[in-house]
Coordinates of C-alpha atoms and ligand atoms in Angstrom, one line a residue:
M1 CA 19.2 -11.2 -19.6
R2 CA 15.6 -10.8 -19.0
S3 CA 13.8 -7.9 -19.8
I4 CA 10.7 -6.5 -18.1
S5 CA 8.6 -4.4 -20.7
H6 CA 5.8 -2.1 -20.4
W7 CA 2.5 -3.4 -21.4
I8 CA 0.6 -1.1 -23.8
N9 CA -2.7 -1.8 -25.5
G10 CA -2.5 -5.6 -25.1
E11 CA 1.1 -5.9 -25.8
L12 CA 4.6 -6.2 -24.9
V13 CA 6.3 -3.0 -25.1
D14 CA 10.3 -3.5 -24.8
E15 CA 11.5 -0.2 -25.6
G16 CA 12.4 3.2 -23.2
D17 CA 15.0 5.3 -22.3
E18 CA 17.4 4.7 -19.3
A19 CA 17.8 0.8 -18.8
L20 CA 17.7 0.0 -14.9
P21 CA 19.0 -3.3 -13.5
V22 CA 16.4 -5.0 -11.5
V23 CA 18.4 -7.0 -8.6
N24 CA 18.1 -10.2 -6.4
P25 CA 18.7 -8.7 -3.2
A26 CA 19.5 -11.9 -1.4
T27 CA 22.7 -12.1 -4.2
D28 CA 23.0 -8.5 -5.1
Q29 CA 23.1 -10.3 -9.0
Q30 CA 21.2 -8.4 -11.9
I31 CA 18.2 -10.8 -12.9
A32 CA 16.8 -8.5 -15.2
V33 CA 16.7 -5.4 -17.0
V34 CA 13.9 -2.9 -17.0
R35 CA 13.5 0.6 -19.4
T36 CA 12.3 3.6 -18.4
A37 CA 9.4 5.6 -20.1
G38 CA 9.8 8.6 -21.6
P39 CA 7.4 11.1 -23.0
G40 CA 6.5 9.1 -26.3
I41 CA 6.1 5.7 -24.4
V42 CA 3.7 7.6 -21.5
R43 CA 1.8 9.0 -24.7
R44 CA 1.1 5.9 -25.9
A45 CA -0.1 4.3 -22.7
V46 CA -2.6 7.0 -22.1
D47 CA -3.8 6.8 -25.8
A48 CA -4.4 3.1 -25.2
A49 CA -6.2 3.8 -21.9
E50 CA -8.3 6.7 -23.6
A51 CA -9.3 4.8 -26.4
A52 CA -10.7 1.7 -24.7
A53 CA -12.4 4.1 -21.8
E54 CA -15.6 4.6 -23.8
G55 CA -16.2 1.0 -24.6
W56 CA -15.2 -0.6 -21.3
A57 CA -17.5 2.0 -19.4
R58 CA -20.6 0.7 -21.8
T59 CA -19.0 -2.9 -21.2
P60 CA -21.9 -4.5 -19.1
Q61 CA -21.0 -4.6 -15.4
S62 CA -21.6 -8.1 -14.7
K63 CA -19.4 -8.6 -17.7
R64 CA -17.1 -6.6 -16.3
A65 CA -17.1 -9.0 -13.0
Q66 CA -17.2 -11.9 -15.1
M67 CA -13.6 -10.6 -16.2
I68 CA -12.4 -10.2 -12.9
F69 CA -13.6 -13.5 -11.5
R70 CA -11.5 -15.5 -14.0
F71 CA -8.5 -13.1 -13.4
R72 CA -8.6 -14.2 -9.8
E73 CA -9.1 -17.7 -11.1
L74 CA -6.0 -17.4 -13.1
L75 CA -4.1 -15.4 -10.7
L76 CA -4.8 -18.4 -8.0
E77 CA -3.0 -20.5 -10.3
A78 CA -0.5 -18.8 -10.7
R79 CA 0.3 -18.1 -7.0
E80 CA 3.5 -20.1 -6.7
E81 CA 5.0 -18.7 -9.8
V82 CA 3.8 -14.6 -9.2
A83 CA 5.4 -15.8 -5.0
A84 CA 8.4 -16.8 -6.3
L85 CA 9.0 -13.9 -8.9
I86 CA 8.1 -11.3 -5.7
T87 CA 10.8 -13.1 -3.5
A88 CA 13.5 -12.9 -6.5
E89 CA 13.2 -8.9 -7.2
H90 CA 11.9 -7.9 -3.4
G91 CA 13.7 -10.5 -1.3
K92 CA 11.0 -11.0 1.1
T93 CA 10.1 -15.1 1.9
L94 CA 8.3 -17.3 -0.6
D95 CA 5.7 -17.7 2.6
D96 CA 5.6 -13.8 2.9
A97 CA 5.2 -13.4 -1.0
A98 CA 2.5 -16.1 -0.7
G99 CA 0.7 -14.6 2.0
E100 CA 0.9 -11.3 -0.1
V101 CA -0.9 -13.0 -2.9
S102 CA -3.5 -14.2 -1.0
R103 CA -4.4 -10.6 0.8
A104 CA -3.8 -9.2 -3.4
L105 CA -6.9 -11.8 -3.7
E106 CA -8.8 -10.5 -1.1
S107 CA -8.9 -7.2 -2.6
V108 CA -9.8 -8.9 -6.6
D109 CA -13.0 -11.0 -4.7
L110 CA -13.8 -7.5 -3.6
A111 CA -13.7 -6.0 -6.8
T112 CA -15.9 -9.1 -8.2
G113 CA -18.6 -7.5 -6.2
G114 CA -18.5 -4.6 -8.4
P115 CA -22.4 -4.9 -9.7
A116 CA -23.8 -5.1 -6.1
L117 CA -21.1 -2.4 -4.7
A118 CA -21.5 0.2 -7.1
Q119 CA -25.3 1.3 -6.8
G120 CA -26.5 4.5 -7.0
A121 CA -29.7 5.2 -5.7
T122 CA -33.5 6.2 -6.3
S123 CA -36.4 8.0 -4.6
Q124 CA -39.7 8.5 -5.6
Q125 CA -41.6 11.6 -5.2
T126 CA -39.1 13.9 -4.4
G127 CA -41.3 16.8 -5.4
P128 CA -44.8 16.6 -6.9
D129 CA -44.6 13.5 -9.5
I130 CA -40.6 14.3 -9.1
D131 CA -37.8 11.6 -8.7
T132 CA -34.6 12.0 -7.8
K133 CA -31.8 9.4 -8.6
S134 CA -28.1 9.2 -8.3
V135 CA -25.8 7.1 -10.7
L136 CA -21.8 6.2 -10.4
H137 CA -20.4 6.8 -13.5
P138 CA -17.0 5.9 -14.1
V139 CA -14.4 8.8 -14.2
G140 CA -12.0 7.5 -16.6
V141 CA -8.3 7.2 -17.2
C142 CA -7.1 6.2 -13.7
L143 CA -3.7 5.7 -12.9
G144 CA -2.0 3.9 -10.0
I145 CA 1.8 4.2 -8.7
T146 CA 3.2 1.6 -6.4
P147 CA 6.0 1.2 -3.8
F148 CA 8.7 -1.7 -3.6
N149 CA 7.6 -3.2 -0.5
F150 CA 4.2 -5.0 -1.8
P151 CA 4.4 -5.2 -5.6
L152 CA 1.3 -6.9 -6.2
M153 CA -0.8 -5.9 -3.6
M154 CA -1.0 -2.2 -3.7
G155 CA -1.7 -2.2 -7.6
M156 CA -4.7 -5.0 -6.7
M157 CA -6.1 -2.5 -4.0
M158 CA -6.5 0.1 -7.1
A159 CA -7.1 -1.7 -10.3
P160 CA -9.5 -4.2 -9.6
V161 CA -12.0 -2.3 -8.3
A162 CA -10.8 0.9 -10.9
L163 CA -12.1 -1.7 -13.9
A164 CA -14.8 -3.4 -12.2
A165 CA -16.2 0.6 -11.9
G166 CA -15.8 0.9 -15.5
N167 CA -12.5 2.9 -15.5
T168 CA -9.2 2.0 -17.6
F169 CA -5.9 2.1 -15.6
I170 CA -2.5 2.7 -15.8
W171 CA 0.2 1.0 -13.5
K172 CA 3.5 2.8 -12.3
P173 CA 4.7 0.1 -10.5
S174 CA 7.9 0.4 -8.6
E175 CA 11.5 0.3 -10.7
Q176 CA 13.1 -1.7 -7.9
D177 CA 10.2 -4.9 -8.4
P178 CA 8.4 -4.5 -11.4
G179 CA 8.1 -8.0 -13.0
A180 CA 4.5 -8.9 -10.9
A181 CA 2.7 -6.0 -12.6
V182 CA 3.3 -7.5 -16.1
K183 CA 2.5 -10.8 -14.9
I184 CA -0.8 -9.4 -13.6
A185 CA -1.5 -7.2 -17.3
E186 CA -1.0 -10.7 -19.0
L187 CA -3.0 -12.9 -16.8
F188 CA -6.1 -9.9 -17.3
Q189 CA -5.7 -10.3 -21.0
R190 CA -6.1 -14.1 -20.4
A191 CA -9.0 -13.5 -18.4
G192 CA -10.7 -11.5 -21.4
L193 CA -9.5 -7.9 -20.7
P194 CA -10.0 -5.8 -23.7
D195 CA -6.7 -4.2 -24.9
G196 CA -6.1 -1.2 -23.6
V197 CA -7.7 -1.4 -20.4
L198 CA -5.2 -2.0 -18.4
N199 CA -1.5 -0.8 -19.2
V200 CA 1.6 -0.9 -17.1
V201 CA 4.4 1.7 -17.7
H202 CA 7.8 1.1 -16.2
G203 CA 10.0 4.1 -14.7
R204 CA 10.9 6.5 -11.8
Q205 CA 10.0 9.4 -10.7
E206 CA 10.3 11.2 -13.9
T207 CA 7.9 9.0 -15.6
A208 CA 5.6 9.1 -12.6
E209 CA 5.6 12.5 -13.1
L210 CA 5.1 12.3 -16.9
L211 CA 1.7 10.4 -16.3
I212 CA 0.5 12.6 -13.9
D213 CA 0.7 15.8 -15.7
D214 CA -1.2 13.8 -18.8
P215 CA -4.6 16.4 -18.7
R216 CA -6.0 12.9 -19.9
V217 CA -5.8 11.1 -16.5
Q218 CA -8.8 11.6 -14.2
A219 CA -7.7 10.2 -11.1
V220 CA -4.4 9.3 -9.4
S221 CA -4.0 6.8 -6.7
F222 CA 0.0 6.3 -5.0
V223 CA 1.5 4.7 -2.4
G224 CA 4.8 5.3 -1.1
S225 CA 7.4 7.4 1.3
S226 CA 5.3 10.7 2.4
A227 CA 7.7 13.0 0.8
A228 CA 6.4 11.8 -2.6
A229 CA 3.0 10.9 -1.5
Q230 CA 2.7 14.9 -0.8
A231 CA 4.5 16.0 -3.7
V232 CA 2.0 13.6 -5.6
Y233 CA -1.1 14.7 -4.1
S234 CA -0.1 18.8 -4.7
R235 CA 0.9 18.1 -8.8
A236 CA -1.9 15.8 -9.5
S237 CA -4.7 18.1 -7.7
A238 CA -3.0 21.7 -9.2
L239 CA -3.8 19.6 -12.6
G240 CA -7.6 19.3 -11.2
H241 CA -7.1 15.2 -10.8
R242 CA -8.5 13.4 -8.3
A243 CA -5.9 12.3 -5.9
Q244 CA -5.3 9.7 -3.5
T245 CA -2.1 9.4 -1.7
F246 CA -0.9 7.1 1.0
G247 CA 2.8 7.1 2.6
G248 CA 4.7 6.2 5.2
A249 CA 4.8 5.3 9.0
K250 CA 6.1 4.7 12.6
N251 CA 3.5 2.2 14.3
H252 CA 3.5 2.0 18.0
L253 CA 2.2 -1.1 19.9
V254 CA 1.6 0.2 23.3
V255 CA 2.2 -3.0 26.0
M256 CA 0.1 -2.8 29.0
P257 CA 0.8 -3.8 32.4
D258 CA -1.5 -7.1 32.2
A259 CA -0.9 -8.0 28.9
D260 CA 1.1 -11.3 28.7
L261 CA 5.0 -10.6 27.7
D262 CA 5.1 -13.9 26.1
V263 CA 2.2 -13.0 23.3
V264 CA 3.3 -9.7 23.2
A265 CA 7.0 -10.9 22.5
D266 CA 5.8 -13.0 19.7
Q267 CA 3.3 -10.7 18.1
L268 CA 6.1 -8.0 18.3
A269 CA 9.3 -10.0 16.8
S270 CA 7.0 -11.1 13.7
A271 CA 5.4 -7.3 13.3
A272 CA 9.1 -5.7 13.7
F273 CA 11.1 -8.1 11.8
G274 CA 8.9 -9.8 8.9
A275 CA 9.4 -8.7 5.9
A276 CA 13.0 -7.2 7.2
G277 CA 10.4 -4.4 8.6
Q278 CA 9.2 -3.2 5.3
R279 CA 6.1 -3.0 5.5
C280 CA 4.2 0.4 5.9
M281 CA 2.2 -1.3 9.3
A282 CA 5.5 -3.1 10.7
V283 CA 5.7 -2.1 14.1
S284 CA 8.6 0.3 15.1
V285 CA 8.3 1.2 18.3
A286 CA 7.5 -0.7 21.5
V287 CA 5.7 1.4 24.3
V288 CA 5.9 -0.2 27.7
V289 CA 3.4 1.5 30.2
G290 CA 3.3 1.4 33.5
Q291 CA 6.5 -1.4 34.4
S292 CA 10.1 -1.9 33.8
D293 CA 10.8 -3.0 30.3
Q294 CA 13.5 -5.2 31.2
R295 CA 10.9 -8.3 31.3
L296 CA 9.6 -7.8 27.7
L297 CA 13.4 -7.1 26.6
D298 CA 14.9 -10.1 27.7
H299 CA 11.9 -11.8 25.7
L300 CA 12.6 -9.6 22.8
R301 CA 16.4 -10.2 23.0
S302 CA 15.5 -14.1 22.3
R303 CA 13.3 -13.7 19.6
A304 CA 15.5 -11.4 17.4
T305 CA 18.4 -13.8 18.3
A306 CA 16.6 -16.9 17.2
V307 CA 15.5 -15.3 13.6
R308 CA 17.0 -16.9 11.1
M309 CA 17.7 -14.8 8.1
S310 CA 18.8 -15.6 4.7
A311 CA 17.4 -15.3 1.2
G312 CA 13.8 -16.0 0.6
D313 CA 13.8 -19.0 -0.9
V314 CA 15.3 -20.8 1.3
P315 CA 13.4 -23.2 3.2
G316 CA 13.3 -22.6 7.0
T317 CA 14.0 -18.4 6.5
D318 CA 12.3 -16.0 8.7
V319 CA 13.1 -13.0 7.3
G320 CA 15.1 -12.3 3.6
P321 CA 17.1 -9.4 3.0
V322 CA 16.4 -5.5 2.4
V323 CA 15.4 -4.3 -1.1
S324 CA 18.7 -2.4 -1.9
R325 CA 22.2 -1.7 -0.8
Q326 CA 21.2 2.1 -0.2
A327 CA 18.5 0.7 2.1
Q328 CA 20.8 -1.4 4.3
E329 CA 23.6 1.8 4.3
R330 CA 20.9 4.1 5.5
I331 CA 19.7 1.4 8.5
R332 CA 22.5 0.7 9.7
L333 CA 23.7 4.3 9.8
I334 CA 20.4 5.2 11.7
V335 CA 21.1 2.2 14.1
K336 CA 24.8 3.6 14.7
E337 CA 23.4 7.0 15.1
A338 CA 20.9 6.3 17.9
T339 CA 23.5 4.6 19.6
A340 CA 25.5 7.5 19.7
D341 CA 22.5 9.4 20.4
G342 CA 22.4 7.6 23.7
A343 CA 20.4 4.6 22.9
R344 CA 20.9 1.4 24.7
V345 CA 21.3 -1.8 22.4
V346 CA 19.4 -5.0 23.3
V347 CA 20.4 -6.7 20.2
D348 CA 22.2 -5.4 17.5
R349 CA 22.2 -7.7 14.1
S350 CA 22.0 -4.9 11.9
A351 CA 25.7 -5.6 10.3
E352 CA 25.3 -9.5 10.3
T353 CA 26.3 -10.8 6.9
V354 CA 24.7 -14.5 5.6
P355 CA 27.1 -17.4 5.0
G356 CA 26.9 -18.0 1.5
Y357 CA 25.2 -14.9 0.3
E358 CA 27.7 -12.4 1.8
S359 CA 27.1 -9.6 -0.8
G360 CA 23.1 -9.6 -0.3
Y361 CA 21.9 -6.6 1.6
F362 CA 21.0 -8.3 4.7
V363 CA 20.2 -6.4 8.1
G364 CA 19.8 -8.5 11.3
P365 CA 16.8 -7.6 13.6
T366 CA 17.9 -5.3 16.1
V367 CA 16.0 -3.6 19.4
L368 CA 16.9 -0.5 20.9
A369 CA 15.9 0.4 24.2
D370 CA 15.9 4.2 25.5
V371 CA 16.3 6.0 22.4
P372 CA 16.0 9.9 22.3
L373 CA 12.7 10.9 20.9
T374 CA 14.8 13.6 18.8
S375 CA 17.0 10.7 17.5
R376 CA 16.2 9.9 13.6
A377 CA 15.8 6.2 15.3
Y378 CA 12.5 7.5 16.7
Q379 CA 11.4 10.4 14.3
E380 CA 11.6 8.9 10.8
E381 CA 10.3 5.7 9.5
I382 CA 13.2 3.1 9.1
F383 CA 11.4 0.7 6.9
G384 CA 13.9 -2.1 8.5
P385 CA 14.0 -4.3 11.0
V386 CA 14.4 -2.1 14.2
L387 CA 12.5 -1.9 16.6
V388 CA 12.5 0.9 19.3
V389 CA 11.3 0.6 22.7
L390 CA 10.1 3.1 25.0
R391 CA 8.8 3.0 28.7
V392 CA 6.5 5.4 29.8
D393 CA 4.3 5.7 32.8
T394 CA 0.6 6.3 32.0
L395 CA -1.7 4.9 28.8
D396 CA -2.1 8.9 28.3
E397 CA 1.8 9.5 28.2
A398 CA 1.9 6.1 25.5
I399 CA -1.3 8.1 23.5
D400 CA 0.4 11.5 23.6
L401 CA 4.0 10.1 22.0
I402 CA 1.8 8.8 19.4
R403 CA -0.2 12.0 18.9
R404 CA 2.9 13.6 18.7
H405 CA 4.3 11.5 16.1
R406 CA 3.9 13.0 12.5
Y407 CA 2.9 9.8 11.0
G408 CA -0.2 8.4 12.0
N409 CA -0.9 5.0 9.9
G410 CA -1.3 2.5 12.7
G411 CA -1.1 1.6 16.3
S412 CA -2.2 -1.1 18.6
I413 CA -2.3 -1.8 22.0
F414 CA -1.8 -5.1 23.8
T415 CA -3.8 -5.6 27.1
S416 CA -6.8 -7.5 28.9
N417 CA -8.6 -4.4 30.0
G418 CA -11.7 -3.0 28.0
A419 CA -11.3 0.0 29.7
A420 CA -7.8 1.2 28.4
A421 CA -8.5 -0.7 25.2
S422 CA -11.6 1.5 24.8
R423 CA -9.9 4.6 25.5
F424 CA -7.0 3.8 23.1
E425 CA -9.7 3.0 20.5
R426 CA -11.1 6.3 21.2
E427 CA -8.1 8.2 21.4
A428 CA -5.2 7.1 19.1
P429 CA -4.9 9.5 16.4
V430 CA -4.1 6.5 13.9
G431 CA -6.1 5.7 10.7
M432 CA -5.6 1.5 11.6
L433 CA -6.0 0.4 15.1
G434 CA -5.3 -2.8 16.6
V435 CA -6.6 -4.5 19.8
N436 CA -4.2 -7.4 20.6
V437 CA -3.6 -7.3 17.0
A438 CA -0.3 -6.2 16.2
I439 CA -0.7 -5.4 12.5
P440 CA -4.5 -4.5 12.1
V441 CA -4.6 -4.4 8.6
P442 CA -8.0 -4.4 7.5
V443 CA -9.8 -7.0 5.2
A444 CA -11.1 -5.6 1.9
S445 CA -14.0 -5.1 2.4
Y446 CA -12.9 -2.1 5.0
A447 CA -10.8 0.1 3.8
V448 CA -6.6 0.9 4.4
Q449 CA -6.1 4.5 4.9
G450 CA -3.9 6.4 7.7
W451 CA -3.9 9.5 9.4
K452 CA -1.6 12.6 9.6
A453 CA 1.0 12.9 7.0
S454 CA 0.5 8.7 6.4
V455 CA -2.0 10.3 4.2
F456 CA -2.9 13.2 1.6
G457 CA -6.7 13.0 0.4
D458 CA -9.9 11.5 2.0
T459 CA -10.5 8.4 0.6
G460 CA -9.1 4.4 1.6
L461 CA -8.3 2.0 -0.6
N462 CA -10.0 -1.0 -1.2
N463 CA -14.3 -0.9 -0.4
A464 CA -13.4 3.3 0.1
S465 CA -12.5 3.0 -3.7
W466 CA -15.5 3.1 -4.9
S467 CA -16.0 6.6 -4.4
F468 CA -13.0 7.3 -5.4
Y469 CA -13.0 5.6 -8.8
T470 CA -16.9 6.8 -9.7
R471 CA -18.2 10.0 -10.1
P472 CA -21.7 10.8 -9.0
K473 CA -24.5 12.2 -11.1
Y474 CA -27.8 13.0 -9.6
I475 CA -30.5 13.2 -11.9
T476 CA -34.1 14.9 -11.2
S477 CA -36.8 13.9 -13.2
R478 CA -40.8 14.2 -14.0
W479 CA -42.6 12.6 -16.6
E480 CA -46.0 14.5 -15.9
S481 CA -46.5 17.7 -17.6
T482 CA -47.1 20.5 -15.9
V483 CA -48.4 24.1 -17.2
G484 CA -48.0 27.8 -15.8
T485 CA -44.6 29.6 -15.4
D486 CA -42.9 30.0 -11.7
F487 CA -40.6 32.4 -11.1
G488 CA -39.3 31.6 -7.9
F489 CA -37.1 29.3 -6.8
R490 CA -39.1 26.9 -4.8
P491 CA -38.6 23.3 -3.6
N492 CA -39.2 20.7 -5.7
Ligands
NAD501 P1 8.8 5.6 -2.7 O1 8.1 6.8 -2.5 O2 10.5 6.2 -3.2 O3 8.4 5.4 -4.5 C1 6.9 4.5 -4.4 C2 6.4 4.9 -6.0 O4 6.4 6.4 -6.4 C3 7.3 4.4 -7.0 O5 7.0 3.4 -8.2 C4 8.2 5.2 -7.2 O6 8.9 5.1 -8.9 C5 7.6 6.4 -7.2 N1 8.4 7.5 -6.9 C6 8.8 8.1 -6.3 N2 9.1 9.4 -5.9 C7 8.3 10.2 -6.9 C8 7.9 11.3 -6.9 N3 8.5 12.0 -6.4 N4 6.8 11.8 -7.7 C9 6.2 10.5 -8.5 N5 6.5 9.3 -8.1 C10 7.6 9.4 -7.2 O7 8.5 4.7 -1.8 P2 9.0 2.7 -2.1 O8 10.6 3.1 -0.9 O9 9.0 2.5 -3.2 O10 8.2 2.4 -0.7 C11 8.3 2.2 0.6 C12 7.8 3.6 1.3 O11 5.5 3.4 0.9 C13 7.4 3.3 2.7 O12 7.1 5.1 3.1 C14 6.0 3.0 3.3 O13 5.8 3.2 4.6 C15 5.2 2.9 2.2 N6 3.9 2.1 2.1 C16 3.1 3.0 2.7 C17 1.9 2.1 2.6 C18 0.3 2.7 3.1 O14 -0.9 1.9 2.9 N7 0.5 3.9 3.6 C19 1.3 0.5 1.7 C20 2.8 0.5 1.4 C21 4.1 1.0 1.7

């Protein structure tokens, strides 16, 4: 059985406490084992990251950027291997996994620009013969805790910028699909990264907490469910660490009366069912404004029925399984509960099995209309291929639905009316907003960041991370000597 090891100080460390199975969700077969790190391994990882911190911070920015460039080339070469690894452990299709590698590469591209982006400022004559400048220091040992649904991309939205800014990094990937993180550490080593600068430690909540609790850790980035994000934010900030933690979502897509329903149905089906609904920017609620929902439901029924569900490595598959048996059972139960709550079933493929993969954790595309707002299917993040369709009379009511929901990660509007679009842009309380774009994840040169219970902390990922991973210092200097005492407190 393949063992997925920790990566500490440039070496594989095949030790640990509990042995957890890593399972192919399409087959229910164990494909690897991963051991959880206890206090000893966590200490070794932080020791390594701390020992490497000073040397790495003193490494010239251009040298750091060159290593990230080399890593980029290696990741590009290993693209298919990494995508296959993601598909085997996560279940998403090879095409979707390749897309994840591409988005990850965009974040790496951003980090290669470190020397241009991590700049301070200088002003002359801010007082008599006085200059003022700001410089950006690395913060030190940074920790990244990432979710199962993007086993590569979320870590790549953290580590490359942190490293480019001169920090060392410990990555605790999800225990459900931990293989990609170790592959990344190996590629970074081949790119010339010194030992200890990037470390990978495996485990569940307990391991994450041991890492957070180490006082040598300076900054914690987390992506996962909102309950865990809030817990990590509280724990890390109570210890005086910087923290940025990103949580769950319930993204609404508003369909205005002038939208082209063919286009909307294609976009909705892709955004709701792609990756089996396991994206933080998946659309899980469609809000039809000022018209009957029947035409859209007819379109959606045909799209949902046509989705080809199978293992992610079977050619022609649109949608793979969900990540675990537990997720499969939870999603099926929420669909059953919604029906009991009075929802109208438009398509229900939630209990469907896939020939040849009967033991796989499949949940087919499902569309529910008239879901009561109190139902768990509307209130909670389902994180499965289940689309709730609601109907309201006005755009105000649609925006109000979003306003009243606890999550505010993403949201979008489909319309050809500029006035409606710009009102939605101004008023919808979400962090990532789309106009005729169903999954509006911004490019890496902007930031990934939600609002409300989708985020705790105030800096986003990607471009916004430069400020998170650097500490400013403000220097006031004078080189002309002055004589004479002055006991007042005056402007410079
Ligand atoms: P999860 O919260 O179960 O786990 C995320 C990571 O945190 C894992 O590495 C896990 O081991 C660890 N963990 C779990 N509980 C913890 C705790 N209390 N303290 C410290 N660490 C803990 O999430 P998941 O099921 O792996 O991922 C799916 C969730 O991630 C969804 O809610 C999805 O919306 C969210 N997500 C959000 C974004 C975003 O940008 N906002 C992006 C991707 C995924």
